[in-house]
């Protein structure tokens, strides 16, 4: 079992005025390493976890040569190209291997998944065969045209003994679970779940509850529900600290306590430098702030910092900005902290069903993209047409993010644009 490692105390420090999107990702990739220890878990509990030790095949899969169909197994050398007659000398079902060789010139009735006995190497499908009884003994007529080894699965054709099937850093998916189980491996070593403290801040915020009616000026705390859902796409344990009022002392005390017990603190709201924004001041007092001025939109300053060995991420309060910053950066940070291999979301080139007259150069824009068809029936994407970063509706209608490069200053309808489906960030499609 490995010990957890400490964070570099300047891991988010950088020397750029305005970080470009790619710089941010490079910083995350280069400066953030695994901080959690590893643990052994039963395979049944490993789906979605990040592997900490390789999985090496202790045996072949399949273990034995076996039947791919229901039929008759025979020795190809006993067969001539015009077909053949065989006495049916055994019946072999899956899970009931025959341990002695089949006599020459005989066939075995065999069923899918049954181990091939020695002495036979080829199977004719039952639909193509004519069984019959002669002198009280079963025979089968096998048609011509079968190649040696037909309808047999070879031992090791899926995985050969000694193969490294999975390497540390891989996130276990259902198909990986199948692969590990097929090897007969009952437990795996994975990285521990990251402990996340989730905090909403704002005097105006109210948690939805039965019978709760908002007073004028109150806003329901939607971010914490959204962020909890987003955090469910990575293997973490989340503790919900609820809503904190805009109160300097309360925020400082809460951050200080959380930093002692958690690997990462994720706040939303209060992260600007207004009079009522106390989160930054608290961070400055307790630890280090490496404020990130990002050359992206949306993504007003997202704040990164550390309080001792705890990472601090301050997300903007506006739901759209919080959502996009989480997908683009927080998710990568969290995966990195718990040993995940580096993987960028895949971008698909899709035809733009919209245009942009004028875009500020030198910043990358991420628009909420809705998939549809172009006039010619190809895949197209349009942007959600209202801009407000408080509009949760746009997040709901979108299928992913449209990425407009720093260098672009306009976009013509029909041009190809980069589109990143939300599924690339681990979200389930609607
Ligand atoms: P702030 O970052 O605190 O200046 O907040 C920016 C905007 O986001 C304000 O309109 C807030 O009311 C809103 N906001 C902040 N936190 C939340 C939250 N947890 N849920 C929904 N809206 C929020
Ligand atoms: Mg606020």
Tab-separated table of C-alpha atoms and ligand atoms in Angstrom:
chain	number	residue	atom	x	y	z
A	1	UNK	CA	0.000	0.000	0.000
A	2	UNK	CA	1.565	3.310	-0.965
A	3	UNK	CA	1.678	6.355	1.282
A	4	UNK	CA	0.082	9.587	0.208
A	5	UNK	CA	2.435	12.246	-1.114
A	6	UNK	CA	2.548	15.916	-0.353
A	7	UNK	CA	1.702	18.699	-2.672
A	8	UNK	CA	4.418	21.058	-3.913
A	9	UNK	CA	3.636	24.289	-2.134
A	10	UNK	CA	3.897	26.315	-5.281
A	11	UNK	CA	2.234	23.908	-7.630
A	12	UNK	CA	-0.126	26.451	-9.103
A	13	UNK	CA	2.345	29.285	-9.323
A	14	UNK	CA	3.023	30.593	-12.799
A	15	UNK	CA	4.688	33.556	-14.400
A	16	UNK	CA	2.143	34.562	-17.006
A	17	UNK	CA	-0.207	37.529	-16.832
A	18	UNK	CA	-3.035	35.825	-18.628
A	19	UNK	CA	-2.993	32.102	-18.880
A	20	UNK	CA	-4.188	30.617	-22.095
A	21	UNK	CA	-6.283	27.491	-21.989
A	22	UNK	CA	-3.396	25.294	-23.134
A	23	UNK	CA	-1.070	26.848	-20.534
A	24	UNK	CA	-3.542	26.001	-17.794
A	25	UNK	CA	-3.693	22.399	-18.891
A	26	UNK	CA	0.100	22.177	-19.155
A	27	UNK	CA	0.394	23.560	-15.648
A	28	UNK	CA	-2.058	20.979	-14.343
A	29	UNK	CA	-0.347	18.152	-16.203
A	30	UNK	CA	3.198	19.131	-15.215
A	31	UNK	CA	2.769	20.428	-11.693
A	32	UNK	CA	0.094	18.265	-10.161
A	33	UNK	CA	0.854	14.693	-9.218
A	34	UNK	CA	-0.814	11.973	-7.215
A	35	UNK	CA	-1.337	12.912	-3.583
A	36	UNK	CA	-3.484	10.026	-2.408
A	37	UNK	CA	-2.329	6.624	-1.185
A	38	UNK	CA	-3.436	3.372	-2.770
A	39	UNK	CA	-5.675	0.687	-1.345
A	40	UNK	CA	-6.735	-2.832	-2.268
A	41	UNK	CA	-10.425	-3.183	-3.056
A	42	UNK	CA	-12.565	-6.151	-4.063
A	43	UNK	CA	-13.173	-6.180	-7.792
A	44	UNK	CA	-16.893	-5.607	-7.251
A	45	UNK	CA	-16.101	-2.186	-5.757
A	46	UNK	CA	-13.559	-1.110	-8.369
A	47	UNK	CA	-15.676	0.240	-11.225
A	48	UNK	CA	-14.808	3.894	-11.872
A	49	UNK	CA	-11.722	3.804	-9.650
A	50	UNK	CA	-8.216	4.649	-10.866
A	51	UNK	CA	-5.801	1.760	-11.010
A	52	UNK	CA	-2.606	2.073	-8.927
A	53	UNK	CA	-0.893	-1.198	-9.849
A	54	UNK	CA	-0.799	-2.986	-13.185
A	55	UNK	CA	-3.076	-5.904	-13.940
A	56	UNK	CA	-1.057	-8.733	-15.509
A	57	UNK	CA	-2.741	-11.823	-16.919
A	58	UNK	CA	-1.977	-14.824	-14.673
A	59	UNK	CA	-3.370	-17.185	-17.347
A	60	UNK	CA	-4.695	-17.325	-20.875
A	61	UNK	CA	-8.209	-16.122	-21.682
A	62	UNK	CA	-9.897	-18.271	-22.755
A	63	UNK	CA	-8.111	-20.829	-20.650
A	64	UNK	CA	-8.800	-23.713	-23.062
A	65	UNK	CA	-9.577	-24.044	-26.742
A	66	UNK	CA	-13.365	-24.147	-26.852
A	67	UNK	CA	-16.407	-24.333	-29.069
A	68	UNK	CA	-17.693	-21.107	-30.635
A	69	UNK	CA	-20.951	-22.766	-31.744
A	70	UNK	CA	-23.206	-25.724	-30.976
A	71	UNK	CA	-22.183	-28.543	-33.314
A	72	UNK	CA	-19.905	-31.503	-33.862
A	73	UNK	CA	-16.173	-31.502	-33.160
A	74	UNK	CA	-13.903	-33.670	-35.259
A	75	UNK	CA	-10.303	-34.025	-36.392
A	76	UNK	CA	-9.799	-32.156	-39.655
A	77	UNK	CA	-7.191	-34.696	-40.807
A	78	UNK	CA	-9.951	-37.365	-40.679
A	79	UNK	CA	-12.064	-35.383	-43.063
A	80	UNK	CA	-11.817	-35.205	-46.808
A	81	UNK	CA	-13.039	-32.354	-48.934
A	82	UNK	CA	-16.231	-34.132	-49.892
A	83	UNK	CA	-17.418	-34.246	-46.288
A	84	UNK	CA	-17.423	-37.172	-43.909
A	85	UNK	CA	-19.274	-39.586	-41.690
A	86	UNK	CA	-18.298	-39.828	-38.061
A	87	UNK	CA	-19.484	-41.902	-35.168
A	88	UNK	CA	-20.583	-39.561	-32.373
A	89	UNK	CA	-18.525	-40.848	-29.453
A	90	UNK	CA	-19.207	-38.231	-26.762
A	91	UNK	CA	-21.371	-35.319	-25.733
A	92	UNK	CA	-19.545	-32.331	-24.210
A	93	UNK	CA	-21.418	-29.416	-22.671
A	94	UNK	CA	-19.925	-26.141	-21.361
A	95	UNK	CA	-18.277	-26.687	-17.983
A	96	UNK	CA	-17.877	-30.448	-18.489
A	97	UNK	CA	-14.464	-30.902	-20.067
A	98	UNK	CA	-13.476	-34.337	-21.432
A	99	UNK	CA	-10.071	-35.239	-20.083
A	100	UNK	CA	-9.168	-38.109	-22.434
A	101	UNK	CA	-8.465	-37.724	-26.189
A	102	UNK	CA	-11.213	-38.444	-28.698
A	103	UNK	CA	-10.548	-41.673	-30.635
A	104	UNK	CA	-9.640	-41.243	-34.317
A	105	UNK	CA	-12.495	-41.029	-36.803
A	106	UNK	CA	-15.028	-40.009	-34.166
A	107	UNK	CA	-16.882	-36.775	-33.551
A	108	UNK	CA	-18.132	-35.239	-30.302
A	109	UNK	CA	-21.479	-33.503	-29.972
A	110	UNK	CA	-20.280	-30.195	-28.502
A	111	UNK	CA	-21.927	-27.028	-27.188
A	112	UNK	CA	-20.847	-23.384	-27.209
A	113	UNK	CA	-18.185	-22.688	-24.598
A	114	UNK	CA	-17.311	-26.360	-24.005
A	115	UNK	CA	-13.576	-27.100	-23.914
A	116	UNK	CA	-12.270	-28.866	-27.022
A	117	UNK	CA	-11.017	-32.317	-26.075
A	118	UNK	CA	-7.653	-33.334	-27.484
A	119	UNK	CA	-7.865	-35.328	-30.697
A	120	UNK	CA	-10.293	-32.946	-32.403
A	121	UNK	CA	-9.653	-29.466	-33.796
A	122	UNK	CA	-12.608	-28.359	-35.957
A	123	UNK	CA	-16.338	-27.888	-35.410
A	124	UNK	CA	-19.209	-28.134	-37.866
A	125	UNK	CA	-22.279	-26.096	-36.931
A	126	UNK	CA	-25.236	-28.245	-35.939
A	127	UNK	CA	-27.457	-26.568	-38.557
A	128	UNK	CA	-25.193	-27.956	-41.289
A	129	UNK	CA	-24.979	-31.539	-39.964
A	130	UNK	CA	-27.181	-34.584	-40.337
A	131	UNK	CA	-27.181	-36.838	-37.311
A	132	UNK	CA	-28.678	-40.325	-37.615
A	133	UNK	CA	-28.693	-43.676	-35.848
A	134	UNK	CA	-27.302	-46.826	-37.410
A	135	UNK	CA	-27.241	-50.181	-35.583
A	136	UNK	CA	-28.201	-48.329	-32.430
A	137	UNK	CA	-25.163	-46.098	-32.658
A	138	UNK	CA	-25.233	-42.331	-33.352
A	139	UNK	CA	-23.489	-40.987	-36.462
A	140	UNK	CA	-23.249	-37.585	-38.035
A	141	UNK	CA	-22.735	-36.482	-41.618
A	142	UNK	CA	-20.499	-33.414	-41.826
A	143	UNK	CA	-20.615	-31.308	-44.997
A	144	UNK	CA	-17.495	-30.368	-47.000
A	145	UNK	CA	-15.802	-26.986	-47.040
A	146	UNK	CA	-14.725	-26.521	-43.432
A	147	UNK	CA	-11.242	-25.133	-42.780
A	148	UNK	CA	-9.069	-26.632	-40.019
A	149	UNK	CA	-9.907	-24.910	-36.713
A	150	UNK	CA	-13.288	-23.671	-37.949
A	151	UNK	CA	-15.720	-22.563	-35.227
A	152	UNK	CA	-13.146	-23.019	-32.453
A	153	UNK	CA	-11.914	-20.324	-30.094
A	154	UNK	CA	-8.236	-20.626	-29.289
A	155	UNK	CA	-6.814	-20.546	-25.797
A	156	UNK	CA	-5.321	-17.075	-25.261
A	157	UNK	CA	-7.010	-15.533	-28.299
A	158	UNK	CA	-8.433	-12.778	-26.078
A	159	UNK	CA	-5.484	-12.371	-23.675
A	160	UNK	CA	-2.200	-14.261	-23.420
A	161	UNK	CA	-0.747	-15.167	-20.026
A	162	UNK	CA	1.803	-12.547	-18.946
A	163	UNK	CA	0.225	-9.685	-20.895
A	164	UNK	CA	-0.102	-6.381	-19.037
A	165	UNK	CA	-3.802	-5.786	-19.513
A	166	UNK	CA	-4.155	-2.503	-17.602
A	167	UNK	CA	-1.579	-0.002	-16.415
A	168	UNK	CA	-1.648	2.357	-13.420
A	169	UNK	CA	-3.567	5.537	-14.109
A	170	UNK	CA	-6.343	3.835	-16.040
A	171	UNK	CA	-9.859	4.596	-14.909
A	172	UNK	CA	-11.735	1.295	-14.636
A	173	UNK	CA	-14.694	1.103	-17.002
A	174	UNK	CA	-17.294	-1.672	-17.196
A	175	UNK	CA	-15.347	-3.309	-20.023
A	176	UNK	CA	-12.165	-3.204	-17.904
A	177	UNK	CA	-14.090	-4.828	-15.069
A	178	UNK	CA	-15.035	-7.634	-17.482
A	179	UNK	CA	-11.414	-8.034	-18.556
A	180	UNK	CA	-10.139	-8.266	-14.966
A	181	UNK	CA	-12.882	-10.698	-13.957
A	182	UNK	CA	-12.144	-12.844	-17.024
A	183	UNK	CA	-8.594	-13.247	-15.695
A	184	UNK	CA	-9.932	-14.581	-12.391
A	185	UNK	CA	-8.516	-11.630	-10.450
A	186	UNK	CA	-10.613	-10.893	-7.353
A	187	UNK	CA	-9.113	-7.642	-6.082
A	188	UNK	CA	-7.210	-4.694	-7.471
A	189	UNK	CA	-5.030	-1.914	-6.106
A	190	UNK	CA	-6.545	1.506	-6.787
A	191	UNK	CA	-5.896	5.048	-5.656
A	192	UNK	CA	-7.887	6.210	-2.667
A	193	UNK	CA	-10.804	8.493	-3.297
A	194	UNK	CA	-10.009	12.154	-3.038
A	195	UNK	CA	-11.751	13.869	-0.138
A	196	UNK	CA	-13.590	16.928	-1.423
A	197	UNK	CA	-15.131	19.700	0.671
A	198	UNK	CA	-17.912	21.464	-1.228
A	199	UNK	CA	-18.903	24.952	-0.119
A	200	UNK	CA	-21.384	27.470	-1.488
A	201	UNK	CA	-21.058	31.076	-0.396
A	202	UNK	CA	-23.468	33.961	-0.570
A	203	UNK	CA	-25.902	35.748	1.756
A	204	UNK	CA	-28.556	35.460	-0.935
A	205	UNK	CA	-28.403	31.663	-1.153
A	206	UNK	CA	-31.102	29.345	0.038
A	207	UNK	CA	-31.235	25.551	-0.043
A	208	UNK	CA	-34.381	24.117	-1.616
A	209	UNK	CA	-36.429	22.408	1.073
A	210	UNK	CA	-40.041	21.386	1.502
A	211	UNK	CA	-42.037	24.429	2.541
A	212	UNK	CA	-39.175	26.871	1.929
A	213	UNK	CA	-40.317	29.990	0.115
A	214	UNK	CA	-37.750	32.484	-1.152
A	215	UNK	CA	-37.836	36.049	0.115
A	216	UNK	CA	-37.231	38.838	-2.394
A	217	UNK	CA	-33.565	38.829	-3.390
A	218	UNK	CA	-32.944	35.226	-2.420
A	219	UNK	CA	-31.508	32.748	-4.877
A	220	UNK	CA	-31.678	28.994	-4.579
A	221	UNK	CA	-28.283	27.340	-4.275
A	222	UNK	CA	-28.146	25.474	-7.569
A	223	UNK	CA	-24.363	25.262	-7.807
A	224	UNK	CA	-23.905	22.745	-5.038
A	225	UNK	CA	-26.381	20.362	-6.673
A	226	UNK	CA	-24.736	20.831	-10.048
A	227	UNK	CA	-21.246	20.416	-8.613
A	228	UNK	CA	-22.228	17.286	-6.706
A	229	UNK	CA	-23.480	15.806	-9.951
A	230	UNK	CA	-20.278	16.783	-11.719
A	231	UNK	CA	-18.193	15.332	-8.889
A	232	UNK	CA	-20.040	12.040	-9.333
A	233	UNK	CA	-18.142	11.647	-12.636
A	234	UNK	CA	-14.848	11.208	-10.748
A	235	UNK	CA	-14.020	8.836	-7.899
A	236	UNK	CA	-14.249	11.174	-4.910
A	237	UNK	CA	-15.921	11.377	-1.514
A	238	UNK	CA	-17.794	14.656	-1.243
A	239	UNK	CA	-18.684	16.376	2.012
A	240	UNK	CA	-21.270	19.082	1.580
A	241	UNK	CA	-20.594	22.059	3.836
A	242	UNK	CA	-23.811	23.728	2.774
A	243	UNK	CA	-24.170	27.445	2.261
A	244	UNK	CA	-21.907	29.904	4.068
A	245	UNK	CA	-22.998	33.480	4.560
A	246	UNK	CA	-20.749	36.276	3.273
A	247	UNK	CA	-19.068	36.526	6.653
A	248	UNK	CA	-15.285	36.882	6.742
A	249	UNK	CA	-14.757	35.069	10.020
A	250	UNK	CA	-17.117	32.199	9.244
A	251	UNK	CA	-15.504	31.662	5.861
A	252	UNK	CA	-11.988	31.783	7.270
A	253	UNK	CA	-12.786	29.339	10.080
A	254	UNK	CA	-14.560	26.937	7.773
A	255	UNK	CA	-11.758	26.951	5.201
A	256	UNK	CA	-9.200	26.454	7.924
A	257	UNK	CA	-11.011	23.430	9.363
A	258	UNK	CA	-11.730	21.929	5.971
A	259	UNK	CA	-8.099	22.296	4.883
A	260	UNK	CA	-7.010	20.060	7.752
A	261	UNK	CA	-9.344	17.221	6.810
A	262	UNK	CA	-9.754	17.365	3.035
A	263	UNK	CA	-7.595	17.002	-0.067
A	264	UNK	CA	-9.391	19.717	-1.980
A	265	UNK	CA	-11.823	22.507	-1.142
A	266	UNK	CA	-14.196	23.552	-3.885
A	267	UNK	CA	-16.119	26.763	-3.344
A	268	UNK	CA	-18.494	28.648	-5.559
A	269	UNK	CA	-19.323	32.318	-5.290
A	270	UNK	CA	-17.585	35.121	-3.454
A	271	UNK	CA	-14.405	34.665	-5.426
A	272	UNK	CA	-14.164	38.109	-6.962
A	273	UNK	CA	-12.723	41.097	-5.215
A	274	UNK	CA	-15.920	42.853	-4.230
A	275	UNK	CA	-16.619	44.024	-0.670
A	276	UNK	CA	-18.765	40.967	-0.069
A	277	UNK	CA	-16.261	38.503	-1.503
A	278	UNK	CA	-14.460	37.067	1.501
A	279	UNK	CA	-13.200	33.809	0.076
A	280	UNK	CA	-10.071	35.289	-1.490
A	281	UNK	CA	-9.192	37.238	1.645
A	282	UNK	CA	-9.542	34.071	3.723
A	283	UNK	CA	-7.327	32.147	1.326
A	284	UNK	CA	-4.672	34.868	1.462
A	285	UNK	CA	-4.711	34.736	5.232
A	286	UNK	CA	-4.563	30.969	5.541
A	287	UNK	CA	-2.451	29.890	2.612
A	288	UNK	CA	-1.293	30.908	-0.829
A	289	UNK	CA	-3.322	32.206	-3.691
A	290	UNK	CA	-2.192	31.764	-7.254
A	291	UNK	CA	-4.938	33.695	-8.906
A	292	UNK	CA	-5.451	32.584	-12.416
A	293	UNK	CA	-6.382	35.215	-14.899
A	294	UNK	CA	-7.597	33.021	-17.741
A	295	UNK	CA	-7.745	34.054	-21.367
A	296	UNK	CA	-11.017	32.207	-21.879
A	297	UNK	CA	-14.742	32.885	-21.897
A	298	UNK	CA	-16.670	32.023	-19.794
A	299	UNK	CA	-14.170	31.779	-16.988
A	300	UNK	CA	-13.805	34.934	-15.120
A	301	UNK	CA	-10.913	34.583	-12.761
A	302	UNK	CA	-11.047	31.132	-11.315
A	303	UNK	CA	-8.952	31.078	-8.185
A	304	UNK	CA	-6.429	28.389	-7.423
A	305	UNK	CA	-4.443	28.093	-4.273
A	306	UNK	CA	-3.330	25.986	-1.391
A	307	UNK	CA	-3.894	25.919	2.311
A	308	UNK	CA	-1.102	23.684	3.546
A	309	UNK	CA	-1.495	20.387	1.708
A	310	UNK	CA	-5.052	21.112	0.696
A	311	UNK	CA	-5.817	22.458	-2.752
A	312	UNK	CA	-8.243	25.305	-2.962
A	313	UNK	CA	-10.351	25.979	-6.051
A	314	UNK	CA	-12.674	28.964	-6.023
A	315	UNK	CA	-15.257	28.744	-8.789
A	316	UNK	CA	-17.248	31.735	-9.978
A	317	UNK	CA	-20.773	31.889	-8.593
A	318	UNK	CA	-22.435	32.091	-11.971
A	319	UNK	CA	-23.622	28.592	-12.814
A	320	UNK	CA	-22.436	28.588	-16.441
A	321	UNK	CA	-18.934	29.738	-15.551
A	322	UNK	CA	-18.770	27.270	-12.650
A	323	UNK	CA	-19.913	24.423	-14.899
A	324	UNK	CA	-17.450	25.169	-17.689
A	325	UNK	CA	-14.512	25.727	-15.307
A	326	UNK	CA	-15.296	22.458	-13.588
A	327	UNK	CA	-15.343	20.507	-16.840
A	328	UNK	CA	-12.258	22.098	-18.334
A	329	UNK	CA	-9.998	22.360	-15.298
A	330	UNK	CA	-11.324	21.093	-11.959
A	331	UNK	CA	-12.032	17.659	-13.339
A	332	UNK	CA	-8.494	17.408	-14.700
A	333	UNK	CA	-7.043	18.611	-11.390
A	334	UNK	CA	-9.022	16.047	-9.427
A	335	UNK	CA	-8.118	13.197	-11.766
A	336	UNK	CA	-4.479	14.233	-11.637
A	337	UNK	CA	-4.418	14.368	-7.809
A	338	UNK	CA	-5.616	10.823	-7.658
A	339	UNK	CA	-3.268	9.200	-10.087
A	340	UNK	CA	-5.151	9.300	-13.361
A	341	UNK	CA	-3.274	9.171	-16.637
A	342	UNK	CA	-3.373	12.416	-18.590
A	343	UNK	CA	-6.123	12.454	-21.158
A	344	UNK	CA	-7.631	15.406	-22.961
A	345	UNK	CA	-11.234	15.383	-24.123
A	346	UNK	CA	-11.612	14.500	-27.788
A	347	UNK	CA	-12.704	17.326	-30.082
A	348	UNK	CA	-14.857	16.563	-33.090
A	349	UNK	CA	-14.860	18.793	-36.155
A	350	UNK	CA	-18.497	19.685	-36.821
A	351	UNK	CA	-20.045	22.116	-39.297
A	352	UNK	CA	-21.153	25.408	-37.689
A	353	UNK	CA	-24.891	26.083	-37.996
A	354	UNK	CA	-24.248	29.624	-36.821
A	355	UNK	CA	-21.917	32.491	-37.429
A	356	UNK	CA	-19.984	34.941	-35.273
A	357	UNK	CA	-19.561	38.459	-36.631
A	358	UNK	CA	-16.923	39.625	-34.264
A	359	UNK	CA	-14.878	37.820	-31.640
A	360	UNK	CA	-12.176	39.248	-29.421
A	361	UNK	CA	-8.837	37.772	-30.431
A	362	UNK	CA	-6.456	36.266	-27.867
A	363	UNK	CA	-9.036	34.448	-25.860
A	364	UNK	CA	-10.545	31.037	-26.332
A	365	UNK	CA	-14.307	30.853	-26.161
A	366	UNK	CA	-16.388	27.900	-25.092
A	367	UNK	CA	-19.984	28.162	-26.277
A	368	UNK	CA	-22.829	25.895	-25.325
A	369	UNK	CA	-23.369	23.784	-28.448
A	370	UNK	CA	-26.574	22.094	-29.582
A	371	UNK	CA	-26.210	19.326	-32.159
A	372	UNK	CA	-28.446	19.170	-35.195
A	373	UNK	CA	-28.282	18.757	-38.932
A	374	UNK	CA	-26.917	21.028	-41.620
A	375	UNK	CA	-28.915	21.720	-44.794
A	376	UNK	CA	-27.193	18.784	-46.494
A	377	UNK	CA	-28.032	16.411	-43.645
A	378	UNK	CA	-24.522	16.372	-42.155
A	379	UNK	CA	-23.903	16.797	-38.446
A	380	UNK	CA	-24.011	20.452	-37.475
A	381	UNK	CA	-23.843	22.414	-34.267
A	382	UNK	CA	-25.407	25.713	-33.267
A	383	UNK	CA	-24.763	27.794	-30.220
A	384	UNK	CA	-27.270	28.462	-27.483
A	385	UNK	CA	-28.282	31.925	-28.553
A	386	UNK	CA	-28.456	33.758	-25.254
A	387	UNK	CA	-25.250	34.700	-23.529
A	388	UNK	CA	-25.989	35.257	-19.820
A	389	UNK	CA	-23.755	33.193	-17.602
A	390	UNK	CA	-26.600	32.676	-15.155
A	391	UNK	CA	-28.743	30.796	-17.685
A	392	UNK	CA	-28.912	27.191	-16.597
A	393	UNK	CA	-31.304	26.513	-19.502
A	394	UNK	CA	-28.399	26.808	-21.943
A	395	UNK	CA	-26.440	24.166	-20.051
A	396	UNK	CA	-29.436	21.880	-20.233
A	397	UNK	CA	-30.086	22.376	-23.924
A	398	UNK	CA	-26.463	21.956	-24.913
A	399	UNK	CA	-24.904	18.650	-25.963
A	400	UNK	CA	-21.387	19.911	-25.402
A	401	UNK	CA	-18.999	22.815	-25.785
A	402	UNK	CA	-18.070	24.555	-29.006
A	403	UNK	CA	-14.468	25.704	-28.867
A	404	UNK	CA	-13.477	28.847	-30.732
A	405	UNK	CA	-9.718	29.307	-31.022
A	406	UNK	CA	-7.825	32.319	-29.679
A	407	UNK	CA	-6.818	33.301	-33.211
A	408	UNK	CA	-10.386	33.423	-34.577
A	409	UNK	CA	-12.010	36.852	-34.951
A	410	UNK	CA	-15.197	35.705	-36.719
A	411	UNK	CA	-16.891	32.562	-37.921
A	412	UNK	CA	-18.871	31.917	-41.091
A	413	UNK	CA	-21.810	29.498	-41.068
A	414	UNK	CA	-20.649	26.222	-42.610
A	415	UNK	CA	-17.083	26.472	-41.293
A	416	UNK	CA	-15.875	23.535	-39.265
A	417	UNK	CA	-15.639	24.118	-35.515
A	418	UNK	CA	-14.321	22.018	-32.654
A	419	UNK	CA	-17.071	20.427	-30.638
A	420	UNK	CA	-16.497	18.580	-27.349
A	421	UNK	CA	-19.473	16.428	-26.360
A	422	UNK	CA	-20.280	16.525	-22.647
A	423	UNK	CA	-19.727	12.759	-22.619
A	424	UNK	CA	-16.009	13.529	-23.071
A	425	UNK	CA	-16.201	14.994	-19.575
A	426	UNK	CA	-17.837	11.894	-18.164
A	427	UNK	CA	-21.414	13.203	-18.269
A	428	UNK	CA	-24.242	10.905	-19.321
A	429	UNK	CA	-26.081	11.866	-22.488
A	430	UNK	CA	-29.700	12.851	-22.050
B	1	LIG	P1	-20.481	35.791	-6.811
B	1	LIG	O1	-19.398	34.977	-7.477
B	1	LIG	O2	-20.658	35.480	-5.375
B	1	LIG	O3	-20.265	37.244	-7.070
B	1	LIG	O4	-21.837	35.402	-7.515
B	1	LIG	C1	-22.085	35.644	-8.895
B	1	LIG	C2	-23.501	35.283	-9.243
B	1	LIG	O5	-23.702	33.898	-9.070
B	1	LIG	C3	-24.538	35.951	-8.351
B	1	LIG	O6	-25.652	36.303	-9.175
B	1	LIG	C4	-24.910	34.889	-7.362
B	1	LIG	O7	-26.209	35.044	-6.821
B	1	LIG	C5	-24.807	33.648	-8.193
B	1	LIG	N1	-24.497	32.480	-7.376
B	1	LIG	C6	-23.498	32.394	-6.481
B	1	LIG	N2	-23.501	31.212	-5.876
B	1	LIG	C7	-24.528	30.528	-6.393
B	1	LIG	C8	-25.058	29.230	-6.152
B	1	LIG	N3	-24.516	28.414	-5.251
B	1	LIG	N4	-26.138	28.837	-6.863
B	1	LIG	C9	-26.689	29.683	-7.775
B	1	LIG	N5	-26.229	30.912	-8.041
B	1	LIG	C10	-25.169	31.337	-7.354
B	2	LIG	MG1	-21.576	36.231	-3.731
